[in-house]
XYZ file of C-alpha atoms in Angstrom:
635
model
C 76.991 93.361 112.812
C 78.641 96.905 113.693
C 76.326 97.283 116.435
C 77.303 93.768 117.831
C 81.164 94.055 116.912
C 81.098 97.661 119.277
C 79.183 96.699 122.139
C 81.408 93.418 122.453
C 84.407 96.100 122.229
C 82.858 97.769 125.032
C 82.750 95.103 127.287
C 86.094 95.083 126.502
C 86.387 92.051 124.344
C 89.216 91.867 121.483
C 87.497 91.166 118.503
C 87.665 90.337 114.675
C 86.346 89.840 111.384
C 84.996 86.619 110.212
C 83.618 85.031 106.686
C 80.067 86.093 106.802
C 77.861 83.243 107.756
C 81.342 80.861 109.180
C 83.022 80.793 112.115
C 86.205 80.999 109.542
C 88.382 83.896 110.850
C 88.165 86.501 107.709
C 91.784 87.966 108.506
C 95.598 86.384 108.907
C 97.064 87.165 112.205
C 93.669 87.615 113.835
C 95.503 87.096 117.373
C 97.506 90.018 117.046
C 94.661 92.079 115.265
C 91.687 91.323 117.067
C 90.979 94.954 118.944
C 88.650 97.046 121.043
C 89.347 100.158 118.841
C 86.324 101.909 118.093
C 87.565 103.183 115.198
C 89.191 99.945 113.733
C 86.198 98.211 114.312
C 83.853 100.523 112.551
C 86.657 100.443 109.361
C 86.522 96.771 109.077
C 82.948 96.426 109.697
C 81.948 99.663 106.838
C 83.799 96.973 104.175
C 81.385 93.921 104.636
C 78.661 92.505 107.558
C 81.632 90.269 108.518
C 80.659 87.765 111.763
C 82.343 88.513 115.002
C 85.130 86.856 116.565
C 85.728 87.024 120.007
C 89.530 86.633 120.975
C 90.056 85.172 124.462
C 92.854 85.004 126.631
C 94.121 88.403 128.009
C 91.903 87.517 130.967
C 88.819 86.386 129.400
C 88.356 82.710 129.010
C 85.137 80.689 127.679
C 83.859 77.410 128.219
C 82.126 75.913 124.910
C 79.511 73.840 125.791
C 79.013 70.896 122.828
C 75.242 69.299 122.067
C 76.127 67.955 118.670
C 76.534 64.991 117.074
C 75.562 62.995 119.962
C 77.818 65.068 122.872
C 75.868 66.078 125.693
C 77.668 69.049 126.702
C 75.474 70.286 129.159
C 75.008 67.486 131.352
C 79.189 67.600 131.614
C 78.883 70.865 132.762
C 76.595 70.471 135.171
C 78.387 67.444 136.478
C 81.423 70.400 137.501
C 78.974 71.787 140.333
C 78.666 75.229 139.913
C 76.601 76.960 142.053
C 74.126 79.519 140.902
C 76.114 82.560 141.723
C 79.330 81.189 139.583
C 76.875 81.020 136.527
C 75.956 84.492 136.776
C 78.334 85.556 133.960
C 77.262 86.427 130.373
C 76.016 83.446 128.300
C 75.469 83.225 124.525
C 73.367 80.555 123.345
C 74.689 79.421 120.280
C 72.611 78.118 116.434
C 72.937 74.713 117.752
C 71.715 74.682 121.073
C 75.161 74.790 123.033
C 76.281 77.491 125.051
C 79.092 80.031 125.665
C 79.981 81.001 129.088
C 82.412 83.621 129.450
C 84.603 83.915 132.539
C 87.233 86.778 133.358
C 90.652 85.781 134.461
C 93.105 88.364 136.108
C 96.051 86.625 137.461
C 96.670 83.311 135.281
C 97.129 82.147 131.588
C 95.373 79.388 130.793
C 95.418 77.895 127.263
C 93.007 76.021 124.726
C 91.219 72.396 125.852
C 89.378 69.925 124.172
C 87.198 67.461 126.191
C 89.627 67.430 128.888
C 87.372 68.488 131.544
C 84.619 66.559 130.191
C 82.711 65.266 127.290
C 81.454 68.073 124.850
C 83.175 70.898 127.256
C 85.848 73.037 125.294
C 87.977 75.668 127.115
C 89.146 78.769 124.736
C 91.842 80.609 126.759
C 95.404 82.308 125.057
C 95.190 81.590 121.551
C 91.780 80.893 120.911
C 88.067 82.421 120.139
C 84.915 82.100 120.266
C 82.050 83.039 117.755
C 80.674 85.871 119.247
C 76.839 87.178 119.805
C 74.843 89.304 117.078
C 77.089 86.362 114.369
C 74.714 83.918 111.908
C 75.781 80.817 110.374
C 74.001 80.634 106.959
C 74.868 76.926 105.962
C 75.761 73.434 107.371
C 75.113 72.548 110.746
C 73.531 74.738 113.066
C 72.310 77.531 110.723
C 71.159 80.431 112.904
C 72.174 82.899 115.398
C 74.040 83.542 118.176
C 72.271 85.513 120.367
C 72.934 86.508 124.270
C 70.898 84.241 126.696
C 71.962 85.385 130.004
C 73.219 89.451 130.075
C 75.206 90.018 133.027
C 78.970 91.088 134.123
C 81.654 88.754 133.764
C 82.777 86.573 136.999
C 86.027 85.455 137.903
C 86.425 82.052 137.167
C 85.255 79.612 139.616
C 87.661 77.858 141.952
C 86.953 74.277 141.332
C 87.065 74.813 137.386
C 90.285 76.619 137.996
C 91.678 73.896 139.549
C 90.233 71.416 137.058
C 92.284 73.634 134.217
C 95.208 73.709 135.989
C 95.604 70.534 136.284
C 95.249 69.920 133.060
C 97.385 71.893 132.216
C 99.896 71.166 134.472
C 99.383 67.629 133.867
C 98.111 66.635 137.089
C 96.860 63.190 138.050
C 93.681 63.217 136.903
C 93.508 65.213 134.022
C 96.665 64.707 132.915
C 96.376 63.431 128.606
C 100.363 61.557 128.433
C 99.258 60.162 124.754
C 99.198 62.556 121.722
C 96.468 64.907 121.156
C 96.752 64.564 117.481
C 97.683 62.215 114.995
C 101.482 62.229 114.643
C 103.730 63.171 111.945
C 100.897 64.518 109.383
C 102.521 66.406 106.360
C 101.500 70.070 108.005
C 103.339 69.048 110.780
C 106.173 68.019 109.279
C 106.493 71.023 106.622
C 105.654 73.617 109.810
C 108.696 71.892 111.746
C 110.976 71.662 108.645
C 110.260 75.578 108.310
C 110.379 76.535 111.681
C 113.934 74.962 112.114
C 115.500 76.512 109.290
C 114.245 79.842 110.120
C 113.141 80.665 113.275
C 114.806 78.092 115.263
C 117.743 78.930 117.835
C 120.918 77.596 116.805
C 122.271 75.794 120.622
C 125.702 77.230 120.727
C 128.520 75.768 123.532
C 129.213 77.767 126.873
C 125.889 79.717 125.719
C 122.717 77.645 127.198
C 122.916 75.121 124.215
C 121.635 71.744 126.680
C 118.411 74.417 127.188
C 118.139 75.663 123.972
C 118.245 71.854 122.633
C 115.389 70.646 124.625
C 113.518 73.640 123.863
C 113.553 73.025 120.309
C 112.950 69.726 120.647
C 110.029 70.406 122.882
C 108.863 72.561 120.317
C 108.466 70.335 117.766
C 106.541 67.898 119.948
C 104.256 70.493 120.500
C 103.684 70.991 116.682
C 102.569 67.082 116.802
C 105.549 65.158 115.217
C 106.789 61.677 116.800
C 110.327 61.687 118.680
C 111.783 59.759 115.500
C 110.903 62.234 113.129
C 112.073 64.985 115.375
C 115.447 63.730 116.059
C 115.946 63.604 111.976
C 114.118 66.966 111.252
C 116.676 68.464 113.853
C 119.773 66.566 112.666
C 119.095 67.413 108.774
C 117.985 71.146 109.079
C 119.248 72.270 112.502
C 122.471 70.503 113.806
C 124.586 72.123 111.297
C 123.941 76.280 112.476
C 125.008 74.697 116.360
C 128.297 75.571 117.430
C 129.651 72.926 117.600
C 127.152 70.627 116.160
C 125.693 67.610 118.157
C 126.316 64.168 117.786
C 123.869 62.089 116.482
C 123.767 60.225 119.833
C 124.060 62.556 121.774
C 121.451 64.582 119.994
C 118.931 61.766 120.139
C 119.080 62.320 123.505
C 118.506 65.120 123.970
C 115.355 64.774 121.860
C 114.272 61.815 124.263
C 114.640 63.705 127.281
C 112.776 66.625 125.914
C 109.540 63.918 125.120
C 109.999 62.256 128.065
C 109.735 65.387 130.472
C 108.122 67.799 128.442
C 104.565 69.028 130.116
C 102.638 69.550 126.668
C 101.618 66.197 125.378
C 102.509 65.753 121.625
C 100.037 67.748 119.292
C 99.407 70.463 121.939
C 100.146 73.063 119.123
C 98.252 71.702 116.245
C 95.715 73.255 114.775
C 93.489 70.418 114.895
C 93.767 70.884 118.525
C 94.007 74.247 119.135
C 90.754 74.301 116.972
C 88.931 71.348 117.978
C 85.441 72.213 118.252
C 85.393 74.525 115.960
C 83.373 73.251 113.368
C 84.235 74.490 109.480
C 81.494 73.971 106.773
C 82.349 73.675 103.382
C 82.986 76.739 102.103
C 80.039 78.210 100.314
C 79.885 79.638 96.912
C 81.229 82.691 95.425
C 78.188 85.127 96.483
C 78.536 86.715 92.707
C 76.507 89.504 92.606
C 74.341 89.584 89.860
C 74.793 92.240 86.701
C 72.957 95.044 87.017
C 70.984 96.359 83.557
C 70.354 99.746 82.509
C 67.805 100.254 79.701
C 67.268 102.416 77.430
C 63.916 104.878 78.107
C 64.081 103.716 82.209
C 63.670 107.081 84.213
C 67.294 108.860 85.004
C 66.972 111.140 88.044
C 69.188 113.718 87.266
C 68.731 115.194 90.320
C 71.447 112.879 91.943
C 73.853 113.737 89.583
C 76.638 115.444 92.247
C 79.824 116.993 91.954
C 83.026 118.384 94.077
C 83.264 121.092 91.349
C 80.667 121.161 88.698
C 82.259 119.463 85.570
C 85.468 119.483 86.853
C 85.969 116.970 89.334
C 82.930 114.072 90.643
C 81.684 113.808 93.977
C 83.287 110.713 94.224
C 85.759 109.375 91.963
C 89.722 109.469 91.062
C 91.437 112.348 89.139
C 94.993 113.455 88.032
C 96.633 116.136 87.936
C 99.675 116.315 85.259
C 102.073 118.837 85.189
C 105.996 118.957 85.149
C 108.555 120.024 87.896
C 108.041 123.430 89.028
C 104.663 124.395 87.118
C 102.293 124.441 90.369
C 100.727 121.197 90.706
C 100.945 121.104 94.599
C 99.810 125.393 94.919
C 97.173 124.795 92.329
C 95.515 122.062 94.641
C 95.921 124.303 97.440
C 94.144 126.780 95.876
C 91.308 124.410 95.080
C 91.724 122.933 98.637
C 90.893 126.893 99.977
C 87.930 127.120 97.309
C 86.518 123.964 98.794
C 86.587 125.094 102.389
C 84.813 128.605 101.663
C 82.992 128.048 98.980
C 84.907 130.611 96.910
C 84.921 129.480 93.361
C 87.790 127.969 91.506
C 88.263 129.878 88.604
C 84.804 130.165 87.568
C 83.538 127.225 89.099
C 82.271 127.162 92.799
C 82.215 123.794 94.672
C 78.588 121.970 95.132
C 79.287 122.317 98.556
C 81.584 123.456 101.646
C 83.811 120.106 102.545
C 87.542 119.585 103.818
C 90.447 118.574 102.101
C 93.738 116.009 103.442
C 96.865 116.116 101.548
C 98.960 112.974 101.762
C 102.479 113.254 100.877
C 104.979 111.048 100.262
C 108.697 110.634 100.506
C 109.976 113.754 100.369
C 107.185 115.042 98.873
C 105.062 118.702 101.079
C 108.085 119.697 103.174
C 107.314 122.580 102.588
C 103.624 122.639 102.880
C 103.087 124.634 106.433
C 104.516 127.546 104.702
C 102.256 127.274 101.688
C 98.984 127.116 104.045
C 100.220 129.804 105.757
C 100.225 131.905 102.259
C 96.447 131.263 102.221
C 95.846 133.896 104.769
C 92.366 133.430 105.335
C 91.022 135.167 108.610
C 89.814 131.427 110.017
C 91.057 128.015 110.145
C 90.106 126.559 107.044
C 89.503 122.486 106.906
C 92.334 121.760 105.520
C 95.562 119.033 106.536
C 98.434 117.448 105.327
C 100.552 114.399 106.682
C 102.926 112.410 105.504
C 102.512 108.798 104.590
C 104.884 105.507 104.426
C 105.600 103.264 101.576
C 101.664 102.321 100.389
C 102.593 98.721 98.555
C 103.314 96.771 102.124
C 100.303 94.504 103.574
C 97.631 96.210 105.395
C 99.182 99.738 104.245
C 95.836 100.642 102.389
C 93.765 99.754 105.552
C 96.046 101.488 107.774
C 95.427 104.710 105.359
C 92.207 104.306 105.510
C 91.902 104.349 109.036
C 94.288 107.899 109.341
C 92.295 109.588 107.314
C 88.694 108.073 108.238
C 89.953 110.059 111.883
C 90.884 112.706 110.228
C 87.729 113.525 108.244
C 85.908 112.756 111.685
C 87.877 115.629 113.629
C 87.471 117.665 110.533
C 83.751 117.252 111.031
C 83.777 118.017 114.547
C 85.748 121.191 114.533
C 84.457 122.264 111.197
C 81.051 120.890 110.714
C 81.830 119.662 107.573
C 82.791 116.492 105.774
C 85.521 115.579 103.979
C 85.263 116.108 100.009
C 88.815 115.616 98.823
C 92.220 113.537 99.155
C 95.163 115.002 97.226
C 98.218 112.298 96.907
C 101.513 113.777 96.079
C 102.622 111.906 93.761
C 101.419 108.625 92.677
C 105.148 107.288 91.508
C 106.566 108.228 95.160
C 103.661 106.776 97.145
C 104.674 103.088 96.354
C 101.403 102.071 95.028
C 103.542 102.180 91.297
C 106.766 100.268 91.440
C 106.608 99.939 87.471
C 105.297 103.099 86.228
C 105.682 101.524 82.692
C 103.120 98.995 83.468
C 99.783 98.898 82.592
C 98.817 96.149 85.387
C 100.146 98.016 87.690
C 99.147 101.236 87.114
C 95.387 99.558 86.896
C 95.595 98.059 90.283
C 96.767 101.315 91.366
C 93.969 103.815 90.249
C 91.363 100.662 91.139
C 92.780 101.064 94.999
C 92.477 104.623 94.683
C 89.164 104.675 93.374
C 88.234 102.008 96.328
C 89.189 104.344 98.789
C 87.454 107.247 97.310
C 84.537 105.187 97.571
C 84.720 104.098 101.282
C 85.895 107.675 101.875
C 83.156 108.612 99.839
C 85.294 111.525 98.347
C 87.471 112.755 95.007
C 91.043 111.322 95.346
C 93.598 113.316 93.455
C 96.996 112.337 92.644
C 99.764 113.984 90.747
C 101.692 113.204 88.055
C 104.066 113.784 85.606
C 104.256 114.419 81.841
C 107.108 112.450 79.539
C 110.386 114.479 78.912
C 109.462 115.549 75.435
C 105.189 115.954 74.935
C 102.309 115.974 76.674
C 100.283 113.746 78.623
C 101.538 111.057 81.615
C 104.635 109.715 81.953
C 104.662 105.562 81.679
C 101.841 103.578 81.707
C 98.912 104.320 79.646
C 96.225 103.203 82.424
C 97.070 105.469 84.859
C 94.968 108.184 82.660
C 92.656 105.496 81.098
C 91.887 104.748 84.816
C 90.995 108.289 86.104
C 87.699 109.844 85.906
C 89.465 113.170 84.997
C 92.335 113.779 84.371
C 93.817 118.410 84.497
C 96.763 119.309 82.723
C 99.034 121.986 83.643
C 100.746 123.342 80.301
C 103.905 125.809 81.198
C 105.654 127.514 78.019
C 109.579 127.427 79.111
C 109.766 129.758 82.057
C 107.179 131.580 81.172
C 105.124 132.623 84.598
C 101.561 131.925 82.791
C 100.369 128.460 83.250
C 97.624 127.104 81.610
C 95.204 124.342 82.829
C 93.291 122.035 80.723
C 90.734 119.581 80.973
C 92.380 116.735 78.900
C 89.960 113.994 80.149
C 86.645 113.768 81.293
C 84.175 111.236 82.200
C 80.761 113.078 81.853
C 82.108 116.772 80.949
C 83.515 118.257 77.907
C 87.179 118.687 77.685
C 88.448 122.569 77.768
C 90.631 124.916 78.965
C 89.967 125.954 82.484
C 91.855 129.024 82.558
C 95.158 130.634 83.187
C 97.092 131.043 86.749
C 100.589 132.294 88.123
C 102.452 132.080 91.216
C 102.696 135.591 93.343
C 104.977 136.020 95.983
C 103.409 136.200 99.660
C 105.577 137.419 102.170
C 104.471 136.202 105.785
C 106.546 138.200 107.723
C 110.416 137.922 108.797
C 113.023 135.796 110.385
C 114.876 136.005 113.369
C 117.505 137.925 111.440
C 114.643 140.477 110.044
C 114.794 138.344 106.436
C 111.594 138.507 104.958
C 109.746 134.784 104.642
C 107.969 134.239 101.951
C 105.601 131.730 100.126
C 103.386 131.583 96.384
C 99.683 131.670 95.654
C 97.520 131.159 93.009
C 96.367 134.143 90.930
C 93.699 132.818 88.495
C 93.095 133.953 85.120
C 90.341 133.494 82.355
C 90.862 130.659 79.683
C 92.524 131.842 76.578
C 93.648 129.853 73.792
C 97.412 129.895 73.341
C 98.568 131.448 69.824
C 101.797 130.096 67.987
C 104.468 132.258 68.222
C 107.118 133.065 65.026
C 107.301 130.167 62.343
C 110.230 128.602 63.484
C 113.375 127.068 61.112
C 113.267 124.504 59.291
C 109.352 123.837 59.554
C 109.124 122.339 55.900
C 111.913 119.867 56.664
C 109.545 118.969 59.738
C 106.419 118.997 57.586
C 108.430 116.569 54.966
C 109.734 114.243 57.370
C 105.811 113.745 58.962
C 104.913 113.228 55.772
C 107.671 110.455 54.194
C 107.141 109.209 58.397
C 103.184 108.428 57.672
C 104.015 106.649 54.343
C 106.647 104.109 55.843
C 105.493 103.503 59.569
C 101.818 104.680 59.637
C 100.584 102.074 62.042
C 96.436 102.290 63.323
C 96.484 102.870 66.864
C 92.835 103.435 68.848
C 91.019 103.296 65.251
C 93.154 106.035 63.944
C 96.630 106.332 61.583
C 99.526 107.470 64.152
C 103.405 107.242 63.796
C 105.502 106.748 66.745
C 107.135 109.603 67.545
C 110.697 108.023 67.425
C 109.984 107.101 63.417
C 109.124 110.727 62.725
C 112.426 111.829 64.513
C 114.212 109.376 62.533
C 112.705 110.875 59.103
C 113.645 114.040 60.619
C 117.182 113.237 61.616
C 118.069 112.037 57.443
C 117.393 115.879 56.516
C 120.157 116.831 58.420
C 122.498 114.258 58.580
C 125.368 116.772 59.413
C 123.400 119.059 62.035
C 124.933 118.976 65.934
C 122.804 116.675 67.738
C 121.374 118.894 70.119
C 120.984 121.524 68.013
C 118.390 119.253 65.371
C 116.892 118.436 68.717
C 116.119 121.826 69.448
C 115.150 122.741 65.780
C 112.660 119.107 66.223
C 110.804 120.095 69.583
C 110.303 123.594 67.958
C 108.869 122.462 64.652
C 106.457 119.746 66.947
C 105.483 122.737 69.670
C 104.378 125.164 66.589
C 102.230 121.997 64.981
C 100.911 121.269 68.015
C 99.968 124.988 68.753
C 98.500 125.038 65.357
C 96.553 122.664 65.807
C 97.864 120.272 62.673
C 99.787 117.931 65.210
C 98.787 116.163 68.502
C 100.984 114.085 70.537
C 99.362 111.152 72.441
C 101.001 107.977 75.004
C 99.211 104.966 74.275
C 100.052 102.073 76.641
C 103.474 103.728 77.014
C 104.504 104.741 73.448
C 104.484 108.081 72.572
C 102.569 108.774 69.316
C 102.205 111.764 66.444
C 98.778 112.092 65.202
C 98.839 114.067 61.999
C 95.416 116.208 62.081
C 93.523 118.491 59.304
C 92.345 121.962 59.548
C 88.960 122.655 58.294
């Protein structure tokens, strides 16, 4: 269907998705979104074998030739007289036995027409499409193809058919259809013109065109098929009141007479039952549910395909986070793996599969200063790596527009560099508008699930940052946002200390385990206008070593007991194990010291918890956004 969709675009025909095996447009808005862009086209397409509309209008008009149901199409069209040279045009025979013959247009807008020019002969013109070539219909009537019957370029519409159009549309003599096209006054057409006059109507204000701007509305709503009645009493209930000054009933009606009386368009000429006559909708098949698939115990694994972006580190394809607070690295640490990526150099021990690129998305304010941090890289080449920033990501069509920047991106990438795309980076995930409510578990789900649907489609690792509560470890908010990931690295960052320390905390198909140690170093890249040096940070990365507790600190039997009396009142089981909420062992805390300076038991708290921690007897977890204590034994 690709191969159809592009060489329809290259004709220069606007085109769009439809349901697979329908004629039912697949997208809202297709008019505005039906395109000739290469690059569009091959995005919607690589998401499903979608059918191919064919948008007309824009000087392209076709003539739908009808042999259902009785019609006999063809023997109206040959009753027009067109010579052999004005059929010379391209012609698509469609699953029914009709036709499609396509005409250009330059210099004249012609609209959509059912049976006006003769029985079983539909015109499709601004506004309407056609199913085009290369498209199946895989139930109801006329199951099959459409498939091109005559290949040649398109010719300007013949005179006589002109004419015959024209009039039409004009309302000529003989073509002219005074009587509605629809049936009047359905409940669409009512609700539509109800809508449309409270919202998008012009108000007709004195000294200001209001006589014009009456009539207009008026003839508006004929076209949307209501009867003059009902229009007069849509427009005097939702409309009259926003004119300045209002109408008068009388006077209004009219108005509304007038406009029905001389209006061109007969009634209905904007309905969709007209605009889409001919058109013929099946029932809409079912759900193609795509059956389970089993995996069994002894069937053959090929190991072989396992494949990775960094061997047990991060997949080929698949989400990750990165955790870390303010100011520990996050955005130089990806960086750094963004440079081991492009040459192959390993990251900390661990070299990448293979050679790829790397695009950084930032958003709001997020990578201002990221030019200067590439710079710091100072490699001797261009290394495939880019950054851009990106809008608010929870608007319509705002995944699919991503999509699109960075499927061109990872295209040029190949080009210049010869190599694909392996990596996304999104700073951060709470900025980028996919997480409104970082507390909640839906939608921090349907977040890492569109993530993880882009990596796929990308066919890469998409990383996204994130931060750690105020007091403990692991993400801030919503549990699923590290239930989600594949893997999930956390930077750990004692105070101000300049040694960082990155963790595995999660891992699909890897063990969990320190990765190693790193620091920022000062780069200088040379000097201002005013001889100031400018300067940057790298990573400098260390070997893994496990962090030792420092001094006992104050107080750490107080801390022990209140754990301890904490477990025996509010021990709760949380993921198949006894936890306390951290809040009930600060509470147990707090009645040792009733008389201590808040901030100061604070301080004396987070102490006692680091050293546990550190010693392995205490480990703080967020479960579904509650931050736990889980007491833990040494053996």
């Amino acid at each position: 269907m690709l191969d159809h969709a592009l060489d329809l675009a290259r004709r220069g025909f606007r085109v769009f998705p439809l349901v697979p095996g329908t004629k039912r447009p697949a997208i809202e808005r297709w008019q505005d979104l039906a395109t000739t862009d290469e690059v569009k086209i091959r995005a919607a397409w690589a998401q499903r074998e979608w059918n191919i509309g064919v948008a007309t209008g824009h000087g392209l008009l076709g003539i739908d030739i009808d042999v259902k149901n009785g019609k006999d199409g063809e023997a109206s069209f040959a009753a027009l007289g067109l010579t052999a040279e004005d059929l010379d045009t391209l012609t698509v025979r469609t699953p029914s036995g009709g036709r499609h013959v396509y005409f250009r247009l330059d210099d004249v807008h012609l609209g959509n027409s059912a049976g006006s020019i003769g029985s079983g002969l539909d015109s499709r013109g601004e506004g309407g499409f056609l199913v085009g070539p290369g498209s199946a219909l895989a139930n109801g009537s006329g199951r099959g193809a459409y498939t091109i019957e005559h290949e040649a370029a398109l010719r300007p519409l013949p005179a006589g058919l002109r004419q015959r159009l024209e009039g039409q549309r004009k309302g000529g003599s003989e073509t002219r259809r005074d009587g509605p096209l629809v049936d009047l006054d359905d409940a669409g057409s009512v609700l539509r013109s109800r809508s449309w006059l409270q919202d998008d109507a012009s108000a007709a204000l004195e000294a200001q065109g209001g006589d014009h701007t009456t009539l207009t509305v008026a003839m508006r709503l004929k076209d949307f098929g209501v009867s003059e009645d009902v229009a007069f009493e849509l427009m005097l209930d939702h409309w009259n009141e926003r004119c300045e000054p209002p109408w008068e009933p009388e006077a209004l009606k009219t108005k509304v007479e007038n406009a029905y009386r001389y209006g061109q368009n007969p009634p209905g000429s904007d309905h969709p039952s007209f605009l889409f006559a001919g058109v013929s909708v099946d029932a809409p098949p079912q759900p193609n549910v795509e059956r389970s698939k089993w995996f069994r115990h002894a069937e053959t694994y090929d190991v072989s395909e396992a494949s990775w972006t960094f061997y047990n580190l991060f997949p080929a394809v698949g989400t990750a986070v990165i955790v870390g607070p303010s100011n520990s690295g996050k955005t130089f640490l990806e960086i750094e793996m963004a440079r081991c990526l492009g040459t192959g150099k390993p990251f900390f021990t661990i070299e990448p599969d293979e050679i790829g690129g790397t695009v950084f998305l930032f958003a709001g304010t997020e990578g201002s200063a990221m030019d200067r941090r590439l710079a710091a890289l100072q490699e001797d080449h261009a290394l495939p790596i880019s950054a851009t920033s990106v809008q608010d990501l929870s608007g319509r069509g705002a995944l699919t527009a991503l999509y699109d920047t960075v499927k061109e991106e990872a295209e040029r990438m190949e080009i210049l560099f010869g190599v694909p795309l392996r990596m996304v980076v999104l700073e951060t995930l709470s900025a980028s508008g996919l997480l409104l409510d970082e507390n909640s578990n839906a939608e921090a789900g349907r977040a890492m699930s569109n993530l993880g649907k882009l990596a796929e489609m990308l066919n890469v690792v998409f990383v996204t940052t994130h931060h750690p509560p105020k007091e403990g470890r692991g993400t801030r908010g919503a549990g699923a946002i590290t239930a989600s990931a594949d893997y999930v690295l956390e930077i750990f960052r004692e105070g101000r200390d300049t040694l960082r320390r990155l963790e595995l905390v999660k891992a699909r198909d890897a063990e969990q385990r320190m990765i190693g140690t790193f620091s920022l170093v000062p780069v200088q890249l040379g000097v201002d206008r005013k001889g100031r040096p400018v300067t940057s940070m790298s990573v400098s990365m260390g070997e893994a070593i496990k962090s030792t507790p420092g001094r006992t600190p104050p107080k750490l039997k107080e801390f022990q007991q209140a754990i301890e009396f904490a477990y025996i009142e509010a021990a709760q089981a949380v993921d198949g194990e006894q936890m306390i909420e951290k809040q009930a062992g600060l509470d147990s805390f707090k009645d040792h010291f009733p008389d201590m300076d808040r901030s100061q038991r604070h301080r004396l708290w987070q102490k006692c918890l680091d050293y546990a921690t550190d010693m392995g007897t205490m480990e703080s977890r967020v479960v579904h956004g509650v931050h736990y204590l889980l007491r833990k034994e040494i053996t």
